[in-house]
Amino acid sequence: MSEPLPPDEIARNLDEVRRRIERAATDVGREAGEVTLVAVSKTFGAEAVEAALAAGQRVFGENRVQEAQAKFPALRARHRELELHLIGPLQSNKTADAVALFDVIQSVDREKLARALAREMERQGRRPRCFVQVNTGEEPQKAGVAPADTADFVRLCRDELGLPLAGLMCIPPLDDAPAPHFGLLRQLAADCGLDGLSMGMSGDYEAAVQLGATHVRVGSAIFGRRDRP
Ligand SMILES: *Cc1c(COP(=O)(O)O)cnc(C)c1O
């Protein structure tokens, strides 16, 4: 677990991130309300999440199914309005747990997983919204479908399997300027007729908002330094 910041500092950080989102949106003629702030609480304990909830934050992101399972059921019992997003890789054998726990799954990136999700949603009667993760930098070690395969994969997920597809998600390469990746993701989403764009993290969420992000995933700028990425 990472060392949590004091609650008042988390509240101040949230205010600052919200202000910056609003400014970035206004600069390009968007409404701040078009952007959902996903507070990424991975590696932080429930007390950090409680501090964010007390400061009005409702949407959270986690990158590991097991960690989220340990943390969120109790939080959810106290905060019915909480919305939880899976933003990390999902193994097919964790599909049932993910469908049961998350409201949004942002990391759909291969056919086997898409089929497992469709089966599991049918079985559980729960339909978390999905994003297709796109490997915009075509990095071999990174998850996500290649840009050139995105349209076909979206057709499979949405039209053939009937997954509730909300949009596309990307994590640009660390060493690249992010804007071209955000622009590419926006173009791919438009080509597929998808509205949702999950892009932008602590270092680049303002640029992402200016390029059309509907969801920004912000961790360290809210909760502080983590002891793992
Ligand atoms: C950890 C993580 C984030 C948040 O990163 P910060 O730089 O701390 O804002 C966003 N997206 C994904 C997929 C992550 O794993």
mmCIF file of N, CA and C in Angstrom, residues 76 84 96-104 117-118 120-129 164:
data_model
loop_
_atom_site.group_PDB
_atom_site.id
_atom_site.type_symbol
_atom_site.label_atom_id
_atom_site.label_comp_id
_atom_site.label_asym_id
_atom_site.label_seq_id
_atom_site.Cartn_x
_atom_site.Cartn_y
_atom_site.Cartn_z
ATOM 1 N N ARG A 76 -18.596 0.530 -1.303
ATOM 2 C CA ARG A 76 -19.830 0.614 -2.066
ATOM 3 C C ARG A 76 -21.071 0.471 -1.182
ATOM 4 N N LEU A 84 -17.235 2.411 -10.308
ATOM 5 C CA LEU A 84 -15.894 1.839 -10.321
ATOM 6 C C LEU A 84 -15.493 1.383 -11.729
ATOM 7 N N ALA A 96 -15.444 -13.129 -14.649
ATOM 8 C CA ALA A 96 -16.651 -13.181 -13.817
ATOM 9 C C ALA A 96 -16.556 -12.181 -12.672
ATOM 10 N N ASP A 97 -15.381 -12.147 -12.022
ATOM 11 C CA ASP A 97 -15.186 -11.202 -10.920
ATOM 12 C C ASP A 97 -15.292 -9.762 -11.417
ATOM 13 N N ALA A 98 -14.722 -9.504 -12.576
ATOM 14 C CA ALA A 98 -14.728 -8.132 -13.110
ATOM 15 C C ALA A 98 -16.147 -7.688 -13.447
ATOM 16 N N VAL A 99 -16.920 -8.566 -14.069
ATOM 17 C CA VAL A 99 -18.300 -8.215 -14.432
ATOM 18 C C VAL A 99 -19.135 -7.975 -13.171
ATOM 19 N N ALA A 100 -18.846 -8.749 -12.126
ATOM 20 C CA ALA A 100 -19.613 -8.603 -10.886
ATOM 21 C C ALA A 100 -19.290 -7.306 -10.153
ATOM 22 N N LEU A 101 -18.053 -6.843 -10.259
ATOM 23 C CA LEU A 101 -17.598 -5.728 -9.426
ATOM 24 C C LEU A 101 -17.606 -4.363 -10.113
ATOM 25 N N PHE A 102 -17.208 -4.314 -11.383
ATOM 26 C CA PHE A 102 -16.971 -3.018 -12.027
ATOM 27 C C PHE A 102 -18.209 -2.513 -12.774
ATOM 28 N N ASP A 103 -18.329 -1.187 -12.830
ATOM 29 C CA ASP A 103 -19.396 -0.557 -13.614
ATOM 30 C C ASP A 103 -18.948 -0.274 -15.036
ATOM 31 N N VAL A 104 -17.635 -0.129 -15.192
ATOM 32 C CA VAL A 104 -17.061 0.148 -16.504
ATOM 33 C C VAL A 104 -15.764 -0.647 -16.626
ATOM 34 N N LEU A 117 -16.360 -11.844 -21.809
ATOM 35 C CA LEU A 117 -17.183 -10.786 -21.203
ATOM 36 C C LEU A 117 -18.637 -10.909 -21.653
ATOM 37 N N ALA A 118 -18.841 -11.162 -22.925
ATOM 38 C CA ALA A 118 -20.207 -11.277 -23.439
ATOM 39 C C ALA A 118 -20.935 -12.442 -22.763
ATOM 40 N N GLU A 120 -20.231 -13.802 -19.862
ATOM 41 C CA GLU A 120 -20.395 -13.553 -18.429
ATOM 42 C C GLU A 120 -21.504 -12.528 -18.164
ATOM 43 N N MET A 121 -21.625 -11.528 -19.029
ATOM 44 C CA MET A 121 -22.699 -10.532 -18.872
ATOM 45 C C MET A 121 -24.061 -11.192 -19.043
ATOM 46 N N GLU A 122 -24.128 -12.098 -20.006
ATOM 47 C CA GLU A 122 -25.356 -12.851 -20.233
ATOM 48 C C GLU A 122 -25.699 -13.675 -18.971
ATOM 49 N N ARG A 123 -24.699 -14.336 -18.435
ATOM 50 C CA ARG A 123 -24.902 -15.215 -17.289
ATOM 51 C C ARG A 123 -25.318 -14.430 -16.041
ATOM 52 N N GLN A 124 -24.652 -13.272 -15.804
ATOM 53 C CA GLN A 124 -24.912 -12.508 -14.577
ATOM 54 C C GLN A 124 -26.043 -11.493 -14.731
ATOM 55 N N GLY A 125 -26.422 -11.194 -15.956
ATOM 56 C CA GLY A 125 -27.436 -10.157 -16.159
ATOM 57 C C GLY A 125 -26.949 -8.778 -15.731
ATOM 58 N N ARG A 126 -25.656 -8.583 -15.721
ATOM 59 C CA ARG A 126 -25.044 -7.291 -15.405
ATOM 60 C C ARG A 126 -24.268 -6.847 -16.627
ATOM 61 N N ARG A 127 -24.390 -5.565 -16.989
ATOM 62 C CA ARG A 127 -23.745 -5.138 -18.228
ATOM 63 C C ARG A 127 -22.869 -3.906 -18.019
ATOM 64 N N PRO A 128 -21.672 -4.088 -17.437
ATOM 65 C CA PRO A 128 -20.754 -2.947 -17.315
ATOM 66 C C PRO A 128 -20.413 -2.394 -18.708
ATOM 67 N N ARG A 129 -20.416 -1.078 -18.809
ATOM 68 C CA ARG A 129 -20.011 -0.458 -20.082
ATOM 69 C C ARG A 129 -18.544 -0.757 -20.361
ATOM 70 N N PRO A 164 -21.887 -3.641 -24.415
ATOM 71 C CA PRO A 164 -22.261 -2.222 -24.299
ATOM 72 C C PRO A 164 -21.018 -1.331 -24.425
#
